[in-house]
Each structure stands twice: as C-alpha cells, then as structure tokens.
Coordinates of C-alpha atoms and ligand atoms in Angstrom, one line a residue:
X1 CA -37.3 -27.0 27.0
X2 CA -35.4 -24.4 25.0
X3 CA -36.5 -26.1 21.8
X4 CA -40.0 -26.3 23.0
X5 CA -40.0 -22.6 23.8
X6 CA -38.6 -21.9 20.3
X7 CA -41.4 -23.9 18.7
X8 CA -43.9 -22.2 20.9
X9 CA -42.7 -18.9 19.5
X10 CA -42.8 -20.1 16.0
X11 CA -46.0 -22.0 16.2
X12 CA -48.2 -19.6 18.0
X13 CA -50.2 -16.9 16.1
X14 CA -48.4 -13.8 15.6
X15 CA -45.2 -15.3 14.3
X16 CA -46.6 -15.1 10.8
X17 CA -47.1 -11.4 11.5
X18 CA -46.9 -10.2 8.0
X19 CA -46.1 -13.7 6.9
X20 CA -42.7 -12.7 5.7
X21 CA -40.8 -15.8 6.6
X22 CA -38.5 -17.0 3.9
X23 CA -38.4 -20.5 2.4
X24 CA -35.2 -21.1 4.4
X25 CA -36.8 -20.3 7.7
X26 CA -39.6 -22.7 6.7
X27 CA -37.0 -25.5 6.3
X28 CA -35.6 -24.5 9.6
X29 CA -39.0 -24.6 11.1
X30 CA -39.6 -28.1 9.7
X31 CA -36.3 -29.3 11.1
X32 CA -37.1 -27.7 14.4
X33 CA -40.4 -29.5 14.5
X34 CA -38.8 -32.8 13.9
X35 CA -36.2 -32.1 16.6
X36 CA -38.8 -31.0 19.1
X37 CA -40.8 -34.2 18.4
X38 CA -42.5 -35.1 21.6
X39 CA -43.2 -31.6 22.9
X40 CA -44.5 -30.5 19.6
X41 CA -46.7 -33.5 19.1
X42 CA -48.3 -33.0 22.5
X43 CA -50.0 -30.0 20.9
X44 CA -51.9 -32.5 18.8
X45 CA -54.4 -32.9 21.7
X46 CA -55.3 -29.3 21.1
X47 CA -56.1 -30.3 17.5
X48 CA -53.6 -28.0 16.0
X49 CA -51.1 -30.3 14.4
X50 CA -53.0 -31.1 11.2
X51 CA -53.7 -27.3 10.8
X52 CA -50.0 -26.6 11.2
X53 CA -49.2 -29.2 8.6
X54 CA -51.7 -27.7 6.2
X55 CA -50.2 -24.3 6.7
X56 CA -46.7 -25.5 6.1
X57 CA -47.9 -27.3 2.9
X58 CA -49.6 -24.2 1.7
X59 CA -46.6 -22.0 2.4
X60 CA -44.3 -24.5 0.6
X61 CA -46.6 -24.8 -2.4
X62 CA -47.0 -21.2 -2.7
X63 CA -43.9 -19.3 -1.7
X64 CA -45.6 -16.0 -2.6
X65 CA -47.9 -16.4 0.3
X66 CA -44.9 -16.3 2.7
X67 CA -44.1 -12.8 1.4
X68 CA -47.6 -11.6 1.9
X69 CA -48.7 -8.8 4.1
X70 CA -52.5 -9.3 4.4
X71 CA -53.0 -5.7 5.5
X72 CA -51.5 -4.1 2.5
X73 CA -53.8 -4.2 -0.5
X74 CA -56.8 -2.6 -2.0
X75 CA -60.6 -2.8 -2.0
X76 CA -62.2 -4.5 -5.0
X77 CA -65.9 -4.2 -5.9
X78 CA -67.2 -7.8 -5.9
X79 CA -71.0 -8.1 -5.9
X80 CA -70.8 -11.7 -6.8
X81 CA -69.3 -12.9 -3.5
X82 CA -70.4 -10.1 -1.3
X83 CA -72.2 -9.5 1.1
X84 CA -71.2 -12.7 2.8
X85 CA -74.7 -12.8 4.5
X86 CA -77.9 -10.8 4.3
X87 CA -78.7 -8.2 6.9
X88 CA -82.2 -9.4 7.3
X89 CA -81.1 -13.0 7.7
X90 CA -78.9 -12.4 10.6
X91 CA -80.9 -13.3 13.7
X92 CA -78.7 -11.3 16.1
X93 CA -78.2 -8.2 14.1
X94 CA -77.8 -5.0 16.1
X95 CA -80.0 -2.0 15.4
X96 CA -76.9 0.2 15.8
X97 CA -75.5 -1.4 12.6
X98 CA -78.5 -2.5 10.5
X99 CA -78.2 0.4 8.0
X100 CA -80.5 -1.1 5.4
X101 CA -83.3 -1.6 8.0
X102 CA -83.0 2.0 9.0
X103 CA -83.4 3.3 5.5
X104 CA -80.1 3.3 3.7
X105 CA -80.7 2.6 0.0
X106 CA -77.2 2.8 -1.5
X107 CA -75.9 -0.6 -0.7
X108 CA -72.6 -0.9 -2.5
X109 CA -70.8 -0.6 0.9
X110 CA -71.7 -4.2 1.4
X111 CA -70.0 -5.4 -1.7
X112 CA -66.3 -4.8 -1.3
X113 CA -63.7 -7.4 -1.0
X114 CA -60.2 -6.8 0.5
X115 CA -57.5 -7.8 -1.9
X116 CA -54.0 -8.0 -0.4
X117 CA -51.3 -7.0 -2.9
X118 CA -49.5 -10.3 -3.0
X119 CA -51.9 -13.1 -2.2
X120 CA -55.6 -13.9 -1.7
X121 CA -57.5 -14.0 1.6
X122 CA -58.9 -17.5 2.2
X123 CA -62.7 -17.7 1.7
X124 CA -64.6 -17.5 5.0
X125 CA -66.0 -21.0 5.7
X126 CA -68.4 -21.0 8.7
X127 CA -68.3 -24.8 9.1
X128 CA -64.5 -24.9 9.2
X129 CA -64.5 -22.2 11.8
X130 CA -67.2 -23.9 13.9
X131 CA -65.1 -27.1 13.8
X132 CA -62.1 -25.2 15.0
X133 CA -64.2 -23.8 17.8
X134 CA -65.7 -27.1 18.9
X135 CA -65.9 -27.1 22.7
X136 CA -64.1 -23.8 22.7
X137 CA -64.6 -20.1 23.5
X138 CA -63.8 -17.3 21.1
X139 CA -64.0 -14.1 23.1
X140 CA -63.9 -10.5 21.9
X141 CA -63.0 -8.1 24.6
X142 CA -63.2 -4.3 24.2
X143 CA -65.5 -1.5 23.1
X144 CA -68.5 -1.0 20.8
X145 CA -66.2 -1.4 17.7
X146 CA -65.1 -4.8 18.9
X147 CA -68.8 -5.6 19.7
X148 CA -69.6 -4.7 16.1
X149 CA -66.9 -7.2 15.0
X150 CA -68.4 -9.8 17.3
X151 CA -71.9 -9.2 15.8
X152 CA -70.3 -9.6 12.3
X153 CA -68.7 -12.9 13.4
X154 CA -72.0 -14.2 14.8
X155 CA -73.7 -13.2 11.5
X156 CA -71.0 -14.9 9.5
X157 CA -71.3 -18.3 11.2
X158 CA -74.9 -18.4 12.3
X159 CA -76.3 -19.2 8.8
X160 CA -74.6 -22.5 9.1
X161 CA -76.7 -23.4 12.2
X162 CA -80.4 -24.3 12.3
X163 CA -82.5 -21.9 14.5
X164 CA -83.1 -24.2 17.5
X165 CA -79.4 -24.9 17.9
X166 CA -78.2 -21.4 18.5
X167 CA -78.7 -19.1 21.4
X168 CA -77.8 -15.8 22.8
X169 CA -77.3 -15.2 26.5
X170 CA -76.4 -12.0 28.4
X171 CA -74.8 -12.0 31.8
X172 CA -73.5 -8.7 33.0
X173 CA -70.7 -7.6 30.7
X174 CA -70.6 -10.9 28.9
X175 CA -72.8 -11.8 26.0
X176 CA -72.5 -15.3 24.7
X177 CA -73.6 -16.7 21.4
X178 CA -73.6 -20.5 21.5
X179 CA -73.9 -23.0 18.6
X180 CA -74.8 -26.4 20.0
X181 CA -75.3 -28.2 16.7
X182 CA -75.4 -31.9 17.4
X183 CA -74.6 -33.9 14.4
X184 CA -77.0 -36.9 14.0
X185 CA -74.3 -39.1 12.5
X186 CA -72.0 -38.6 15.4
X187 CA -73.3 -36.9 18.5
X188 CA -69.8 -36.6 19.9
X189 CA -69.1 -34.2 17.1
X190 CA -71.5 -31.5 18.4
X191 CA -70.2 -28.0 17.9
X192 CA -70.6 -26.6 21.4
X193 CA -68.9 -23.5 20.1
X194 CA -69.1 -20.2 22.0
X195 CA -68.5 -16.8 20.5
X196 CA -68.6 -14.1 23.1
X197 CA -68.3 -10.4 23.7
X198 CA -67.1 -8.9 26.9
X199 CA -67.6 -5.2 27.5
X200 CA -64.4 -3.5 28.7
X201 CA -64.0 -0.3 26.6
X202 CA -60.7 0.7 28.3
X203 CA -59.6 -3.0 28.9
X204 CA -58.6 -2.1 32.4
X205 CA -61.2 -1.3 35.1
X206 CA -63.0 2.0 34.7
X207 CA -66.2 3.8 35.7
X208 CA -67.5 3.1 32.2
X209 CA -67.6 -0.7 32.7
X210 CA -71.4 -1.0 32.9
X211 CA -72.4 -2.5 29.6
X212 CA -75.6 -0.4 29.4
X213 CA -75.1 2.8 31.4
X214 CA -71.6 3.8 30.6
X215 CA -71.8 7.3 29.2
X216 CA -70.3 9.3 32.0
X217 CA -69.1 12.8 31.5
X218 CA -66.2 12.2 33.8
X219 CA -64.1 9.2 32.8
X220 CA -62.0 7.6 35.4
X221 CA -59.7 4.7 34.7
X222 CA -58.1 2.3 37.2
X223 CA -55.1 1.8 35.0
X224 CA -53.3 -0.9 37.1
X225 CA -56.3 -3.2 37.5
X226 CA -57.7 -5.6 35.1
X227 CA -58.5 -8.8 37.0
X228 CA -62.2 -7.8 37.6
X229 CA -62.6 -8.3 33.8
X230 CA -59.9 -10.8 33.0
X231 CA -61.3 -13.5 35.3
X232 CA -64.2 -13.9 32.8
X233 CA -62.0 -14.6 29.8
X234 CA -58.5 -15.6 30.8
X235 CA -59.1 -19.3 30.0
X236 CA -60.7 -18.6 26.6
X237 CA -59.3 -20.4 23.6
X238 CA -59.1 -17.4 21.3
X239 CA -59.1 -13.8 22.5
X240 CA -59.5 -10.7 20.4
X241 CA -58.9 -7.4 22.1
X242 CA -59.3 -3.8 21.1
X243 CA -59.2 -0.4 22.9
X244 CA -58.8 2.9 21.4
X245 CA -61.8 5.3 21.0
X246 CA -62.5 5.7 24.6
X247 CA -59.0 7.1 25.1
X248 CA -59.4 9.8 22.6
X249 CA -59.1 12.9 24.8
X250 CA -56.0 14.8 25.9
X251 CA -56.0 13.7 29.6
X252 CA -57.5 10.8 31.5
X253 CA -58.3 10.7 35.2
X254 CA -56.4 7.8 36.7
X255 CA -57.4 6.3 40.0
X256 CA -55.0 4.7 42.4
X257 CA -57.1 2.8 44.9
X258 CA -60.5 1.2 44.3
X259 CA -63.8 2.5 43.1
X260 CA -65.6 1.0 46.1
X261 CA -63.6 2.7 48.8
X262 CA -63.0 6.4 49.3
X263 CA -59.3 6.3 50.1
X264 CA -58.3 6.4 46.4
X265 CA -56.2 9.0 44.8
X266 CA -57.2 10.4 41.4
X267 CA -54.7 12.3 39.1
X268 CA -55.1 13.7 35.7
X269 CA -52.6 12.0 33.4
X270 CA -51.7 12.8 29.8
X271 CA -53.7 10.4 27.6
X272 CA -50.8 8.5 26.0
X273 CA -49.1 7.9 29.3
X274 CA -52.3 6.5 30.8
X275 CA -52.8 4.4 27.7
X276 CA -49.3 3.0 28.1
X277 CA -50.1 2.2 31.8
X278 CA -53.3 0.3 30.8
X279 CA -51.6 -1.6 28.0
X280 CA -48.8 -2.6 30.3
X281 CA -51.4 -3.8 32.9
X282 CA -53.1 -5.8 30.1
X283 CA -49.8 -7.3 28.8
X284 CA -48.5 -8.2 32.2
X285 CA -51.8 -10.0 32.9
X286 CA -51.5 -12.0 29.7
X287 CA -47.9 -12.9 30.5
X288 CA -48.7 -14.4 33.8
X289 CA -52.2 -15.9 33.2
X290 CA -52.4 -17.1 29.6
X291 CA -51.9 -20.8 29.0
X292 CA -49.5 -20.5 26.0
X293 CA -50.4 -23.9 24.6
X294 CA -54.1 -23.2 24.6
X295 CA -54.9 -19.6 23.9
X296 CA -54.5 -17.7 20.6
X297 CA -54.2 -13.9 21.1
X298 CA -55.2 -11.0 18.8
X299 CA -55.3 -7.3 19.1
X300 CA -57.4 -5.3 16.6
X301 CA -55.8 -2.0 15.8
X302 CA -57.6 1.4 15.8
X303 CA -60.9 1.7 13.9
X304 CA -60.8 5.1 12.1
X305 CA -63.6 7.6 12.3
X306 CA -64.7 10.0 9.5
X307 CA -65.9 13.0 11.3
X308 CA -64.0 15.8 9.5
X309 CA -64.6 16.2 5.8
X310 CA -61.7 18.6 5.5
X311 CA -59.3 15.7 6.2
X312 CA -60.2 14.2 2.8
X313 CA -60.7 17.4 0.9
X314 CA -64.3 18.2 1.5
X315 CA -65.8 21.1 3.4
X316 CA -65.3 21.6 7.1
X317 CA -68.9 20.7 8.1
X318 CA -69.0 17.5 6.0
X319 CA -68.5 14.2 7.7
X320 CA -69.5 10.6 6.7
X321 CA -73.0 11.7 6.1
X322 CA -74.1 11.3 2.5
X323 CA -70.8 9.6 1.6
X324 CA -71.2 6.8 -0.9
X325 CA -67.7 6.5 -2.2
X326 CA -64.4 5.5 -0.7
X327 CA -61.3 7.6 -0.3
X328 CA -59.0 6.6 -3.2
X329 CA -55.8 8.2 -2.1
X330 CA -53.4 5.3 -1.4
X331 CA -52.0 5.5 2.1
X332 CA -54.7 8.0 3.3
X333 CA -54.6 8.4 7.0
X334 CA -57.0 10.6 8.9
X335 CA -55.6 12.5 11.8
X336 CA -58.1 10.9 14.2
X337 CA -56.1 7.7 14.1
X338 CA -53.2 8.2 16.5
X339 CA -50.1 6.3 15.3
X340 CA -48.5 6.8 18.7
X341 CA -51.2 4.7 20.3
X342 CA -50.6 1.9 17.7
X343 CA -46.9 2.0 18.6
X344 CA -47.6 1.6 22.3
X345 CA -49.6 -1.6 21.5
X346 CA -46.9 -2.8 19.1
X347 CA -44.2 -2.2 21.7
X348 CA -46.2 -4.2 24.3
X349 CA -46.7 -7.0 21.8
X350 CA -43.0 -7.0 20.9
X351 CA -42.1 -7.2 24.6
X352 CA -44.5 -10.1 25.1
X353 CA -42.9 -11.9 22.3
X354 CA -39.5 -11.8 24.0
X355 CA -41.3 -13.5 26.9
X356 CA -42.6 -16.3 24.7
X357 CA -46.2 -15.0 24.3
X358 CA -47.5 -14.1 20.9
X359 CA -50.2 -11.6 20.1
X360 CA -51.1 -11.1 16.5
X361 CA -52.1 -7.5 15.6
X362 CA -55.1 -7.5 13.2
X363 CA -53.9 -4.3 11.5
X364 CA -57.2 -2.9 10.2
X365 CA -56.5 0.8 10.5
X366 CA -55.0 1.5 7.1
X367 CA -57.5 -0.5 5.1
X368 CA -60.4 0.9 7.1
X369 CA -59.3 4.5 6.6
X370 CA -60.5 4.3 3.0
X371 CA -64.0 3.4 3.9
X372 CA -65.6 6.7 4.7
X373 CA -68.9 5.4 3.1
X374 CA -69.2 2.4 5.4
X375 CA -70.5 4.1 8.5
X376 CA -74.1 4.0 9.6
X377 CA -74.4 7.8 9.3
X378 CA -78.0 8.6 9.9
X379 CA -79.2 5.0 9.1
X380 CA -79.4 3.4 12.5
X381 CA -81.6 3.3 15.5
X382 CA -81.7 6.6 17.5
X383 CA -81.8 5.9 21.2
X384 CA -83.0 9.5 21.9
X385 CA -85.6 11.2 19.8
X386 CA -84.1 13.7 17.4
X387 CA -84.5 17.4 17.9
X388 CA -85.6 19.8 15.2
X389 CA -82.1 21.2 14.9
X390 CA -80.7 17.7 14.4
X391 CA -83.3 16.9 11.7
X392 CA -82.4 20.1 9.9
X393 CA -78.7 19.2 10.0
X394 CA -78.2 15.5 9.5
X395 CA -74.4 15.7 9.9
X396 CA -74.9 16.7 13.5
X397 CA -76.2 13.3 14.4
X398 CA -74.6 11.0 11.8
X399 CA -72.7 8.1 13.3
X400 CA -69.3 8.2 11.7
X401 CA -67.7 5.8 14.2
X402 CA -69.4 2.4 13.9
X403 CA -69.8 0.3 10.8
X404 CA -72.8 -0.9 8.8
X405 CA -73.3 -4.7 8.6
X406 CA -72.8 -6.5 6.4
X407 CA -69.7 -4.4 5.7
X408 CA -66.3 -3.5 6.8
X409 CA -66.1 -5.6 10.0
X410 CA -66.8 -8.7 8.0
X411 CA -63.5 -8.1 6.3
X412 CA -61.8 -7.7 9.7
X413 CA -63.2 -11.1 10.5
X414 CA -61.9 -12.6 7.3
X415 CA -58.4 -11.4 8.3
X416 CA -58.9 -12.9 11.8
X417 CA -60.2 -16.1 10.2
X418 CA -57.1 -16.3 8.1
X419 CA -54.9 -16.3 11.2
X420 CA -57.1 -18.6 13.2
X421 CA -57.3 -21.3 10.6
X422 CA -54.7 -20.9 7.9
X423 CA -51.6 -19.3 9.3
X424 CA -51.5 -20.7 12.7
Ligands
LIG1 C1 -50.5 -1.7 9.2 O1 -50.7 -1.9 7.8 C2 -50.3 -0.8 7.0 C3 -50.6 -1.2 5.6 O2 -49.9 -2.3 5.2 C4 -48.9 -0.4 7.3 O3 -48.6 0.8 6.6 C5 -48.6 -0.1 8.8 O4 -47.3 0.1 9.0 C6 -49.1 -1.3 9.6 N1 -49.0 -1.0 11.0 C7 -48.6 -2.0 11.9 C8 -48.6 -1.5 13.3 O5 -48.4 -3.1 11.6
LIG2 C1 -72.9 -6.2 -10.1 O1 -72.5 -4.9 -10.5 C2 -72.5 -4.7 -11.9 C3 -71.8 -3.4 -12.2 O2 -72.3 -2.4 -11.4 C4 -73.9 -4.8 -12.4 O3 -73.9 -4.7 -13.8 C5 -74.5 -6.2 -12.1 O4 -75.9 -6.2 -12.4 C6 -74.4 -6.4 -10.5 N1 -74.7 -7.8 -10.2 C7 -75.5 -8.1 -9.2 C8 -75.7 -9.5 -9.0 O5 -75.9 -7.2 -8.4
LIG3 C1 -65.9 -25.7 4.5 O1 -65.3 -26.4 5.6 C2 -65.8 -27.8 5.7 C3 -65.1 -28.4 6.9 O2 -63.8 -28.2 6.9 C4 -65.5 -28.6 4.4 O3 -66.0 -29.9 4.6 C5 -66.1 -27.8 3.3 O4 -65.8 -28.5 2.1 C6 -65.7 -26.4 3.2 N1 -66.5 -25.7 2.2 C7 -65.9 -25.0 1.2 C8 -66.9 -24.4 0.2 O5 -64.7 -25.0 1.1
LIG4 C1 -68.5 -27.1 25.8 O1 -67.6 -26.0 25.6 C2 -67.2 -25.4 26.9 C3 -66.3 -24.2 26.5 O2 -67.1 -23.2 25.9 C4 -66.4 -26.5 27.7 O3 -66.0 -25.9 28.9 C5 -67.3 -27.7 27.9 O4 -66.5 -28.7 28.5 C6 -67.8 -28.2 26.5 N1 -68.7 -29.3 26.8 C7 -68.5 -30.5 26.4 C8 -69.6 -31.5 26.6 O5 -67.4 -30.9 25.9
LIG5 C1 -73.5 -14.9 35.6 O1 -72.1 -14.8 35.9 C2 -71.8 -15.1 37.3 C3 -70.3 -14.8 37.4 O2 -69.6 -15.6 36.6 C4 -72.2 -16.5 37.6 O3 -71.9 -16.8 39.0 C5 -73.7 -16.7 37.4 O4 -74.1 -18.0 37.6 C6 -74.1 -16.3 35.9 N1 -75.5 -16.3 35.8 C7 -76.1 -16.8 34.8 C8 -77.6 -16.7 34.7 O5 -75.5 -17.4 33.9
LIG6 C1 -52.8 -25.6 29.1 O1 -53.6 -26.0 28.0 C2 -53.4 -27.3 27.6 C3 -54.2 -27.6 26.3 O2 -55.5 -27.2 26.5 C4 -53.7 -28.3 28.7 O3 -53.5 -29.6 28.3 C5 -52.9 -27.9 30.0 O4 -53.3 -28.7 31.1 C6 -53.1 -26.4 30.3 N1 -52.1 -26.1 31.4 C7 -52.5 -25.5 32.5 C8 -51.4 -25.2 33.4 O5 -53.7 -25.2 32.7
LIG7 C1 -76.0 14.3 -0.9 O1 -75.3 13.9 -2.0 C2 -76.0 14.1 -3.2 C3 -75.2 13.5 -4.4 O2 -73.8 13.7 -4.2 C4 -76.2 15.6 -3.4 O3 -76.9 15.9 -4.6 C5 -76.9 16.2 -2.2 O4 -77.0 17.6 -2.3 C6 -76.2 15.8 -0.9 N1 -77.0 16.2 0.2 C7 -76.6 16.9 1.2 C8 -77.6 17.3 2.3 O5 -75.4 17.1 1.4
LIG8 C1 -56.5 17.3 12.5 O1 -56.5 18.2 11.3 C2 -57.0 19.4 11.5 C3 -57.1 20.2 10.2 O2 -56.7 19.4 9.1 C4 -56.2 20.2 12.5 O3 -56.8 21.5 12.8 C5 -56.1 19.4 13.8 O4 -55.3 20.0 14.7 C6 -55.7 18.0 13.6 N1 -55.7 17.2 14.8 C7 -54.8 16.5 15.2 C8 -55.0 15.7 16.4 O5 -53.7 16.4 14.7

C-alpha cells in the first residue's frame, strides 16, 4: 500500500502546486505508475487515467510547463477573447455583480486575460468541463466571494446548455445549478452535472450561517464544529473552499457549546488564533471524511479589497469608486490582505499533505490585488434605498469587495479549470 499512497500523493491535485516538478521526477512518476499498476489503474473507474496520461504527455512535450507557476504573471488586455460570456446572456447572473446592467459604461474590466510568466493558461472549454463533471458534484463552500466565483462558473458553462436542460434550485444554504443535457445520440452520456454553492462564510458553524439574514452585529463562531455544514458536501467530487473576509476584525467571539442550548461558554479570542482553530477543524474534518480517490480539493486564497486609496497612492477618501485602471506596480499588496491568514491555511494544507490528502491552493491574492478597477463600486443593486448623504458621496457606498461579472472571478475559474482538467 505504501506505493499506492505515494501515487495518491503524486496523482491528486495539489501535487502540481506550482507545477515545478522536474523532468526527472516525471520519469520517476512514470516508473512509479508502472510499479503501482493495479492500484493505480483502479482509478480508471473514476475516469481519471486518460486525463493523467494527457497531463503527462503535455508535461513531457513541453518541459517549460513543468516550471510554471500559474499565479505569477501579468494582466494582458485581450478584447478578442474576452469577455468569455456576455453579462446579459448569463441566465443566472446576480444583481450584486451585474455592473453593466446597473449603469457601468467603461467595460474594459471585462477584457483582461491572465498571462502566467512561463506558460499559457489552457482555454476554458465548457464542454470539456461538463464532461469531467458528468454525474458529479462540484461544490463551492464559503462566503459571498466564493459565491461570486460560483456564479462566474455557472455563467462560463451554461452557454453550452440549451435553456430547458438547466435548472437552479435553492434549499437552505445550498444552491444547485444542474445541467441535465441528454445527448440524443447516446442518452447514457447525459451530463447530469451539478455545480453548487454552499453558504458557510466562516466554514465552521457560526451565527451568520443563514444564507439570507446573516448580517449580525455580534459575530459568534463555533470554531470546533463543522459537521452541520459538512454533511451537505463531504461526498462531493470537487470542493472549492474559501474563508477570509468575515474574519477581518481584531477579535472573534468563540462559542464552546451549542447555539441551541444555553450552557455554552463564549470567549473573545484574538482573530488569528480563532482562524487557526477554525482552519484546524476544517482540515481535521477533511482528513477523516474525504474519500481520497474520489474528491479533488481546492482552497481559494484571500480576495483583496480596495477600500483605501492611500494604499495605492491616491487620496485618503478615494476607494475603488471611479477607478478604471489597474495598479501597475508589480508585487503590489494592499494591507487589507493579511499574509498571516494565508500562512495559516498553507500550514494546514502542508500538514494534510503529510497525511496523504492534497488540497490545491488557488492563489488568487497577488493577481487580484492589481485589479482595483474590477469591483462593482456603485454599479450594483442597492438592497436599501440610498440616503441623500450617500448619493452626495458615492465612495461611501461603493462596493470595493465583490467583483463585476464578467470579470476577475472568470480568471479564478480558468485557474481552477486548469487544475481540474489539465494538471490533475
Ligand atoms: C501566491 O502567488 C504569489 C505570486 O506568484 C506569490 O508571491 C505568493 O508567495 C503565493 N502565495 C502562496 C501562498 O502560494
Ligand atoms: C479592441 O481594442 C482596440 C484597442 O483599444 C480597439 O482598437 C479595437 O477596436 C477593439 N476591438 C474590439 C473588438 O472591441
Ligand atoms: C472542447 O472540449 C470538447 C470535449 O472534450 C472537444 O470535443 C472540443 O473539441 C473542445 N473545443 C475546443 C475549442 O477545444
Ligand atoms: C447524477 O449525479 C448525481 C451526483 O450529482 C449522482 O448521485 C446520480 O447518481 C447521477 N444520476 C445518474 C443517473 O447517474
Ligand atoms: C432540502 O434538504 C434537506 C436536507 O438535505 C432534504 O431533506 C430535503 O428533501 C431538501 N428539500 C428539497 C425540496 O430538495
Ligand atoms: C471512494 O470513491 C471511490 C471512487 O468513487 C469508490 O469506488 C469507493 O467505493 C469510495 N470509497 C468509500 C469508502 O466510499
Ligand atoms: C472620476 O474620474 C474622472 C476621470 O478620471 C474625473 O474627471 C472625475 O472628476 C472623477 N469623479 C469623481 C467624483 O471623483
Ligand atoms: C494599513 O495602512 C494604513 C496607512 O497606509 C495604516 O494606517 C494601517 O494601520 C494599515 N493597516 C494594517 C492592518 O496594517
């Protein structure tokens, strides 16, 4: 079994981390695959073998790819290929993200391609993804940023599906997009693909778990408890987590005990410590409940905000409002993105790896930092009517947290796609 374990580690997403393996380790991998024979080939039933083969062939043919860190690169204006879909044509677009619909007229934010320094991102192919997802569940778990990425993913694939064969269904914290395309030539080949979003902004249990009414002034997190959420997605085929923004405060109230009973103890805990507790709960759950030969795991890193113009050299009261250009300073990092939180997630992922479970970080933070012009700003649905003071001062209500679609999250999904299909 030792060999199988080794293969498990090599073959599962995550191992290609920054795809830095050398040609020699590829040879070693090929040899190991031959040695592991039976165990490895049993993965064929999951439909992965041919993809693994393709990946190996790609890597051998193009050694530069094996040196490639997809997250290090630059934005290139490309109005030929982008946007990848039209805002109006996406049936399930969210009014929180439909910037054009809400009056934005400068649209170049839709037309940027991410160009890694040492290789190209594979082109997003909705059909190829739907085939990979046949009879499977891809579930995004997290906060509204992850929900935005989920909406983007739905928009990216749904154009490949005729209207009657797609549906959206909400049940509590879980929203499910289903593609049921039945191919006339071969009904057995119907897609039956499910792309879902599960609301859990702090991953673990909290008093903000209601998918609609969750804006509570007093945030309480039950840092040791995740099963209430996890039971809905543990058996998914691909899981994409995130959790960051809801932790952005100096202290969190942590509950020992349950929300239902009054015998609990609540303590104020320094934020980083409470984040560490929650991430530990999350990773422990994965270690003991995830079927390693079935489920691909991803964690999307922090999505930066652009709320303080002084951070990129503008005036104090400027934020993303009225921004139409990117930040060009290479390596720019706003001080709202807390590297210590990223390190906590990294440490948990490293530890899981030693236990034979791979989680691939989708490292969007640096590349997204540059995109101060990609936020909805004032061009989104306002849930509450604006006051006169707000109207007089648009920066006061500009949304500098979420992202317009089509836009930046489409690129996050292209990165995810690359790992799901090409580098597995
Ligand atoms: C994320 O990517 C950036 C750019 O390549 C890099 O500087 C940073 O170290 C990466 N962080 C992690 C946690 O991988
Ligand atoms: C793309 O951008 C270039 C330069 O801004 C412009 O000349 C051209 O008309 C644009 N093409 C399309 C299809 O929008
Ligand atoms: C997209 O993927 C499908 C299925 O793998 C393939 O048949 C098709 O040729 C691909 N399209 C492009 C443009 O690569
Ligand atoms: C359809 O997909 C679901 C997973 O989303 C799976 O449980 C079910 O068995 C599939 N149906 C068929 C007919 O294969
Ligand atoms: C909603 O989810 C619950 C719990 O999984 C399930 O029992 C119920 O049947 C679902 N309802 C609908 C309408 O899908
Ligand atoms: C894990 O997943 C594989 C592939 O889907 C399946 O064959 C196997 O029965 C699963 N194992 C368990 C313990 O559920
Ligand atoms: C918005 O930007 C334009 C062009 O840079 C500038 O002329 C205008 O004064 C700005 N408006 C506000 C309210 O900052
Ligand atoms: C962010 O930067 C501003 C000024 O540039 C500073 O006042 C503030 O303390 C910084 N915040 C953090 C969390 O470092």
